[in-house]
Tab-separated table of C-alpha atoms in Angstrom:
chain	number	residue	atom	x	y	z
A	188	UNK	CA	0.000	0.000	0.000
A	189	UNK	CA	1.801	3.717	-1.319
A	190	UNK	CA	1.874	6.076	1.488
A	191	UNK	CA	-0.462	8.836	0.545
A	192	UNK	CA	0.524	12.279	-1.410
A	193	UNK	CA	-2.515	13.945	-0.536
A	194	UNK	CA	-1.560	17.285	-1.930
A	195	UNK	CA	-1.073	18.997	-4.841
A	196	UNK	CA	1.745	21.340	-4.252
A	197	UNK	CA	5.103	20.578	-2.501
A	198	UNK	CA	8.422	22.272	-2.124
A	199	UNK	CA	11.333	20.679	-1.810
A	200	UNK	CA	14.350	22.316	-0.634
A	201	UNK	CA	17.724	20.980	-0.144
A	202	UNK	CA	20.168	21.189	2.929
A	203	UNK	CA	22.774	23.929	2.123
A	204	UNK	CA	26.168	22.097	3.014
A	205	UNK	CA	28.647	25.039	4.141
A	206	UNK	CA	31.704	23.099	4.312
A	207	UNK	CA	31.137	21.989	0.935
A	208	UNK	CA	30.339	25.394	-0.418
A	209	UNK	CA	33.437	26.356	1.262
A	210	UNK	CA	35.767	23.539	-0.273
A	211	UNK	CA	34.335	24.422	-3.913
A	212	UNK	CA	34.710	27.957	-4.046
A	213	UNK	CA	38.277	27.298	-2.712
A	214	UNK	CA	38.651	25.004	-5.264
A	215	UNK	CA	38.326	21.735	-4.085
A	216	UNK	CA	35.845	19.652	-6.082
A	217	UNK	CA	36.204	16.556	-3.467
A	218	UNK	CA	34.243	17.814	-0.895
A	219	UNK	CA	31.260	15.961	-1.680
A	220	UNK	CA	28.538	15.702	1.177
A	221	UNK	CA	25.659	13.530	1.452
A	222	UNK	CA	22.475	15.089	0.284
A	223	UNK	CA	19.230	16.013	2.298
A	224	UNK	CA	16.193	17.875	1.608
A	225	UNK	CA	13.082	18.587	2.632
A	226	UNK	CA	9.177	18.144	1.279
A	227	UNK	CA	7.273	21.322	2.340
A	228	UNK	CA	3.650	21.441	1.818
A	229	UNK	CA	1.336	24.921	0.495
A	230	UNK	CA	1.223	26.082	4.442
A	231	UNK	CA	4.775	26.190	4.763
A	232	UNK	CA	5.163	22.781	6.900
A	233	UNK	CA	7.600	20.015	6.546
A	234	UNK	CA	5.599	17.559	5.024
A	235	UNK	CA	8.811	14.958	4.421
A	236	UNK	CA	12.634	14.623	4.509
A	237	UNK	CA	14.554	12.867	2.420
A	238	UNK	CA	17.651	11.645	3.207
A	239	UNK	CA	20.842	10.375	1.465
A	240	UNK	CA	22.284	7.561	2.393
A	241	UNK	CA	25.760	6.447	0.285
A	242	UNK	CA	29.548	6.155	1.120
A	243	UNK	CA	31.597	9.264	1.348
A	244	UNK	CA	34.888	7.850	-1.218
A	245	UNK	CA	31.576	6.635	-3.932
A	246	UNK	CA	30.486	10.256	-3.758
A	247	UNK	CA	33.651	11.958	-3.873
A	248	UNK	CA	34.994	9.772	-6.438
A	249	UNK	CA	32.316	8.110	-8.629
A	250	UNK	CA	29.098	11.513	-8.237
A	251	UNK	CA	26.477	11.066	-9.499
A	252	UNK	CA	26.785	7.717	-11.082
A	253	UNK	CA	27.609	6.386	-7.690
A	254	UNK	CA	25.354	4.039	-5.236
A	255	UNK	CA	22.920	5.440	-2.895
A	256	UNK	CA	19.512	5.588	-1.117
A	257	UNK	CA	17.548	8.273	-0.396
A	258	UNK	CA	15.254	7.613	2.856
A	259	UNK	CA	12.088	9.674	3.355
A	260	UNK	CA	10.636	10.176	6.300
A	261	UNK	CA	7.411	11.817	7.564
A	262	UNK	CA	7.591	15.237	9.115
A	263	UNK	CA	10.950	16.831	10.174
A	264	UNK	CA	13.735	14.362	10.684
A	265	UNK	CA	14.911	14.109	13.643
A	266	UNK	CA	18.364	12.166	12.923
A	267	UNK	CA	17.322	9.656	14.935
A	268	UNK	CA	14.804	6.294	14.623
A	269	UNK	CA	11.679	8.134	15.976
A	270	UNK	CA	10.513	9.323	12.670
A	271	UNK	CA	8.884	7.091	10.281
A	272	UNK	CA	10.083	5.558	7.107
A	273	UNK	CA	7.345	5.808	4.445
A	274	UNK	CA	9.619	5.413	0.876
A	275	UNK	CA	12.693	4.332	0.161
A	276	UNK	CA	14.005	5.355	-3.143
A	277	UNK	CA	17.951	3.500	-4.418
A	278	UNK	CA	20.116	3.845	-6.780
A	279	UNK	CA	22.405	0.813	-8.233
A	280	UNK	CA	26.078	1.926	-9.335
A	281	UNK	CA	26.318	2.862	-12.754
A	282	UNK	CA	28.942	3.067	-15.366
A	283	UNK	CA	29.606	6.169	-16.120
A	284	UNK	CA	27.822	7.077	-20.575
A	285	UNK	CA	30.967	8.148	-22.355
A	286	UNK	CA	28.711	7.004	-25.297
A	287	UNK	CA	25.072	6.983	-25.850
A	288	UNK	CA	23.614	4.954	-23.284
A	289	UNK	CA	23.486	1.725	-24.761
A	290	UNK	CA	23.616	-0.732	-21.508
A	291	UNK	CA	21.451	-1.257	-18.370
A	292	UNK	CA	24.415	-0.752	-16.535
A	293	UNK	CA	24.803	2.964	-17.780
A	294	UNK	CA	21.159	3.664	-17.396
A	295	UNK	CA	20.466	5.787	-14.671
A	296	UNK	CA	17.633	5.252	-12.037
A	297	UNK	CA	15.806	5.093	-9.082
A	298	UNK	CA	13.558	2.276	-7.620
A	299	UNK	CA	10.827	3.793	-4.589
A	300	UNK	CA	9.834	0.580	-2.555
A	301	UNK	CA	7.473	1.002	-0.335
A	302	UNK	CA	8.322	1.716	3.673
A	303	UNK	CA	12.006	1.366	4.838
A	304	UNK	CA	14.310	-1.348	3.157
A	305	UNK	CA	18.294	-1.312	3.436
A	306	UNK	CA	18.740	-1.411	-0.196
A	307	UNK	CA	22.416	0.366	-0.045
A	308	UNK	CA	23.725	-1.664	2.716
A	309	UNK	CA	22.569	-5.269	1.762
A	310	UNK	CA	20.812	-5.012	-1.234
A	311	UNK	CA	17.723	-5.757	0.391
A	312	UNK	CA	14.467	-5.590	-1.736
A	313	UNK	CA	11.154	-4.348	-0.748
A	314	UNK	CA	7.993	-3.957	-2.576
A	315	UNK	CA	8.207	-1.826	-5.581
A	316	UNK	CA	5.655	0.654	-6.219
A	317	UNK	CA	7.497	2.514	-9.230
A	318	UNK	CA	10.588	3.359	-11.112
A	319	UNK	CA	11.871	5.884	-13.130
A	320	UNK	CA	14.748	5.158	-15.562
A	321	UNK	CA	16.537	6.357	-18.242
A	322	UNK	CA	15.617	4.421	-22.100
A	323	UNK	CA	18.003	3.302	-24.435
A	324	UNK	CA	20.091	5.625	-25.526
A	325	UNK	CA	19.645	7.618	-22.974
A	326	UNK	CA	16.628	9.836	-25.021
A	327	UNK	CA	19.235	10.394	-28.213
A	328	UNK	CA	19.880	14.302	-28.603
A	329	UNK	CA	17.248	14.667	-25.188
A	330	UNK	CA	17.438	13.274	-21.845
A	331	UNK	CA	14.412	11.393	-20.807
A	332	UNK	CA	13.280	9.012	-18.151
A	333	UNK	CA	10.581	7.015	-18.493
A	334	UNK	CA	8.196	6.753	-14.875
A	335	UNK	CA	6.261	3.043	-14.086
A	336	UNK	CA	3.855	2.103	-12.108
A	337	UNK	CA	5.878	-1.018	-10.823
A	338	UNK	CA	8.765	-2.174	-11.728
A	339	UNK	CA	10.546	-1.076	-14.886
A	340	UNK	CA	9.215	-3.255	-17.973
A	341	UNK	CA	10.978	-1.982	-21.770
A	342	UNK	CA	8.681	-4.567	-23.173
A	343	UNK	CA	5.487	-2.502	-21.627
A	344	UNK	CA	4.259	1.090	-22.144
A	345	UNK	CA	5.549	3.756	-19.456
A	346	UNK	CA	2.961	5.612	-17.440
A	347	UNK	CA	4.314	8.954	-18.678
A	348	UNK	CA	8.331	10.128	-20.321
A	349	UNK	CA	9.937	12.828	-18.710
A	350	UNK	CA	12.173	14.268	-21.353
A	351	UNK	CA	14.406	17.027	-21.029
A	352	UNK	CA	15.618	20.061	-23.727
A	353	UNK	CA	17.847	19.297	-26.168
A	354	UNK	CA	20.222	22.312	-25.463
A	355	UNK	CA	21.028	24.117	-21.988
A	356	UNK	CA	22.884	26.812	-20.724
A	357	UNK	CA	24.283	26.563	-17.304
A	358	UNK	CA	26.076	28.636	-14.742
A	359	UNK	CA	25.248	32.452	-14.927
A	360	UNK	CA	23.470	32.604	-18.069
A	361	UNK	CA	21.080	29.394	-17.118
A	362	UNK	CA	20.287	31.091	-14.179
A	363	UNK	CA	18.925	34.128	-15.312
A	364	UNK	CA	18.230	33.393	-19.210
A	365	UNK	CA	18.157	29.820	-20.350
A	366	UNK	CA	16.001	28.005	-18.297
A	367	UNK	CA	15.669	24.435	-19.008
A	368	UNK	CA	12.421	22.924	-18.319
A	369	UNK	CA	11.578	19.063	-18.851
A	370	UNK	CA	7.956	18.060	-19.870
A	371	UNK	CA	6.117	15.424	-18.925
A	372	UNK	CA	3.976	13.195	-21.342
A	373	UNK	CA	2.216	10.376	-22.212
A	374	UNK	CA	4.047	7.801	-25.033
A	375	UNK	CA	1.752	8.214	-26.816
A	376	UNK	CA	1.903	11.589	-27.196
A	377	UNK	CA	5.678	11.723	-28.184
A	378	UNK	CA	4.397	10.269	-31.514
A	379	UNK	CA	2.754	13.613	-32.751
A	380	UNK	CA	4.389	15.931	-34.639
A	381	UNK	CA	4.368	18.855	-32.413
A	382	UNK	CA	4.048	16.928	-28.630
A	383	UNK	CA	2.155	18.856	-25.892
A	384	UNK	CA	3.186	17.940	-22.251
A	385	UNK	CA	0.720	17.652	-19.830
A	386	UNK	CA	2.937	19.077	-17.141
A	387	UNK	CA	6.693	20.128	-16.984
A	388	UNK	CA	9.488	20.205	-14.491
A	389	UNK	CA	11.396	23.742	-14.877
A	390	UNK	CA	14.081	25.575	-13.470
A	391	UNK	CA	13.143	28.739	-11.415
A	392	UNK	CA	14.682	32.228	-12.124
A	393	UNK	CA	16.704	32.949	-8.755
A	394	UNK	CA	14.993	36.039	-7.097
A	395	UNK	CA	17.771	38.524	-7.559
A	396	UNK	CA	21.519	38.396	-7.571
A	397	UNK	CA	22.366	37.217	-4.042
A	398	UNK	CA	20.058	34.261	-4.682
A	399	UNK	CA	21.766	33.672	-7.887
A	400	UNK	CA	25.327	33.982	-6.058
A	401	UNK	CA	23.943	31.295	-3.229
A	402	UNK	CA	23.387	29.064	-6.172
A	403	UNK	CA	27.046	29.432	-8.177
A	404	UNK	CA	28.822	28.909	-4.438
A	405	UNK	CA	26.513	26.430	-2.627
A	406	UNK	CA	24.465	24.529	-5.464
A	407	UNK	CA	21.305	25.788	-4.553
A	408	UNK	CA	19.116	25.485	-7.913
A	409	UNK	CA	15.113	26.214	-7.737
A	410	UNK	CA	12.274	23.682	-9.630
A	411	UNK	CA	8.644	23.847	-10.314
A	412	UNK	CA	7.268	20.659	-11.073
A	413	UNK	CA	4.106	20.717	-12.309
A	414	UNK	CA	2.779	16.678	-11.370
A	415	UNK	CA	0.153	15.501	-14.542
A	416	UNK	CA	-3.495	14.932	-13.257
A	417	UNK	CA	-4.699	12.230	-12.514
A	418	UNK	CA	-1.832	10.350	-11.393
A	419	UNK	CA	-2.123	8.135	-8.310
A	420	UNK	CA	0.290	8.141	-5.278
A	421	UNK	CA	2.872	5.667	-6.919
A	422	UNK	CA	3.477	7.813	-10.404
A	423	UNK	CA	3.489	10.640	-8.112
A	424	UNK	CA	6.542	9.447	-6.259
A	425	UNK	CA	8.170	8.234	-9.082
A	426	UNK	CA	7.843	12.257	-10.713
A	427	UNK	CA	8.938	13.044	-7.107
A	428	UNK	CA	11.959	10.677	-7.588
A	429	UNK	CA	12.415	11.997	-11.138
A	430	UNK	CA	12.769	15.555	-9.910
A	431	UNK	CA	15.684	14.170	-7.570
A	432	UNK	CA	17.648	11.826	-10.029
A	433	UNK	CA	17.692	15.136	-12.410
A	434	UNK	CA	18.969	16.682	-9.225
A	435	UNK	CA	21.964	14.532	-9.469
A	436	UNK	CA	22.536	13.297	-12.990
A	437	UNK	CA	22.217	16.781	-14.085
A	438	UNK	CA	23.202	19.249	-11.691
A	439	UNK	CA	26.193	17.738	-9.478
A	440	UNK	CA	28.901	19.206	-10.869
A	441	UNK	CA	29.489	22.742	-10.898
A	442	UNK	CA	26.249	24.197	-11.849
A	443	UNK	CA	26.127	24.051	-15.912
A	444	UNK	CA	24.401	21.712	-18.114
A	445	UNK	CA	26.406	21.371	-21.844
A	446	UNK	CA	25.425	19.521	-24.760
A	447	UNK	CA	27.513	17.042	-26.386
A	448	UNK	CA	25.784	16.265	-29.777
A	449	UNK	CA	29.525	14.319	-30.590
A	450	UNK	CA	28.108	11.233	-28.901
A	451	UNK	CA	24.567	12.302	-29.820
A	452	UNK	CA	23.025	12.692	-26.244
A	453	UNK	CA	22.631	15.720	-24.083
A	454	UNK	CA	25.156	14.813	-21.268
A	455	UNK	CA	24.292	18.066	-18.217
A	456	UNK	CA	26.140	18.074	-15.097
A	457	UNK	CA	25.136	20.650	-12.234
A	458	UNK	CA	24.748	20.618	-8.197
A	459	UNK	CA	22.513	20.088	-6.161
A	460	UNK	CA	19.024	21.730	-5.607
A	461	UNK	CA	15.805	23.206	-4.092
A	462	UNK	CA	12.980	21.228	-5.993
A	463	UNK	CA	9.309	22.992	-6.112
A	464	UNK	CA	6.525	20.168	-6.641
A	465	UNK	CA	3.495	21.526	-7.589
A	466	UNK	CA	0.165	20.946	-9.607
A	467	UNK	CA	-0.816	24.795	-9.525
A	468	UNK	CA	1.595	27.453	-9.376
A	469	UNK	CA	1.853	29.145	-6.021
A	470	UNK	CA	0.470	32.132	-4.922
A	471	UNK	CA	2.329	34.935	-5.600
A	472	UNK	CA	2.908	35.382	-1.057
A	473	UNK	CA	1.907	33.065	1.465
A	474	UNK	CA	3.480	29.800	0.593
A	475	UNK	CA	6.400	31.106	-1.675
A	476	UNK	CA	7.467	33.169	1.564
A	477	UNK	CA	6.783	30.542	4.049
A	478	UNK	CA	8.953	28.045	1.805
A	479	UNK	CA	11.843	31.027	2.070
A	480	UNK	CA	12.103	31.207	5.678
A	481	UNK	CA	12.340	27.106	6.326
A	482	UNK	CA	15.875	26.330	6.503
């Protein structure tokens, strides 16, 4: 049984790490810290926290293709075992695509079983309620992950593709000009000739230039995802899930996403981020502030 998502709107907003915002803008890359955010609903409450769980030589050495789980909780986490495990969403290893993305090895993902199971650790397996994960290929000239209900099936149709743009500008210029933005479809739709996405996953405009400075120095990036209607509770944490593996395939390393149409693929690279879930768009005060002043 999926733990509820019961709302439509969500913010998710990732743990600043200091030290290693510190050891990058001195200019040490291998400072990598394990990643946590949190799930804050339209009034401004913590809703969820996810947490990261992975070895600290895999991150430093192998980001973001390394192994790892990400453990959400209910409410605010306390760091201890008094807050509940709903999801559990893992990561296998992966070799890194210095072609297209040809093997299941290469092909990035992330499995959400239901409740807590130690997936990094012992390679435990749970029950799993859905999976998004890269195609073939990797989406050819644009990234895409395809989102199941279940577990991942190629010979089966995908509840909806996530795919990505086919050119993006990062650092400076994709904070405040190019903003890449990922739709979300159904297959079939892909097929027409001009596609319309039912809903889209896009990169927010950082209000102002100290927000935009936060993001160059401590890999603070801002998301609206816009969840398709009609999707149950286990599509809706595989988007959620989604949202997070473009979090770290795309935006773990340094802050700019590149093309390389050489090996005919759009490989992106960034840091980490604050991820905005949402049906609707939010108001232009209430939550929007309230999201602001968690830290």
């Amino acid at each position: 049984m999926p733990h509820p998502i019961p709302n439509q709107k969500y913010f998710l907003k990732q743990k600043i790490d200091y030290l290693e915002a510190i050891a990058n803008a001195a200019g040490f890359g291998c400072c990598e810290q394990s990643n946590m955010y949190s799930v804050i609903d339209e009034e401004g409450k913590v809703a969820f926290t996810a947490v990261e769980k992975s070895s600290c030589f895999c991150r430093c050495c192998c980001n973001p293709n390394h192994k790892f789980q990400l453990n959400l909780y209910e409410g605010k986490w306390d760091g201890k075992e008094n807050t509940k495990q709903v999801l559990t969403m893992y990561h296998p290893f992966k070799w890194p695509a210095c072609c297209p993305i040809c093997f299941d090895c290469q092909r990035g993902e992330l499995i959400v079983y239901d409740g807590a199971v130690n997936a990094w650790e012992n390679d435990e397996e749970g029950t799993i309620l859905s999976h998004a994960k890269q195609p073939v290929c990797g989406g050819g000239f644009r990234p895409q992950f395809d989102i199941w209900d279940g577990k991942a099936d190629d010979e089966k149709e995908p509840a909806y593709v996530i795919r990505g743009p086919c050119c993006c500008i990062g650092g400076i210029c994709g904070d405040f000009c190019c903003l890449p933005t990922f739709g979300i479809f159904e297959k079939k739709e892909l097929e027409a000739d001009e596609p319309k996405p039912l809903s889209e996953i896009k990169k927010d405009k950082p209000d102002g230039l100290g927000a935009g400075a936060r993001e160059l120095l401590t890999d603070a990036d801002n998301f609206t995802i816009n969840l398709p209607g009609g999707s149950n509770d286990n599509t809706k944490a595989a988007i959620f899930a989604s949202s997070l593996l473009i979090d770290y395939l795309f935006f773990e390393e340094g802050g700019n996403i590149y093309c390389d149409m050489q090996e005919q693929q759009l490989d992106a690279y960034a840091p980490t981020s604050i991820v905005a879930v949402a049906f609707v768009r939010a108001p232009a005060d209430s939550a929007e502030n309230k999201r602001k002043r968690i830290n």
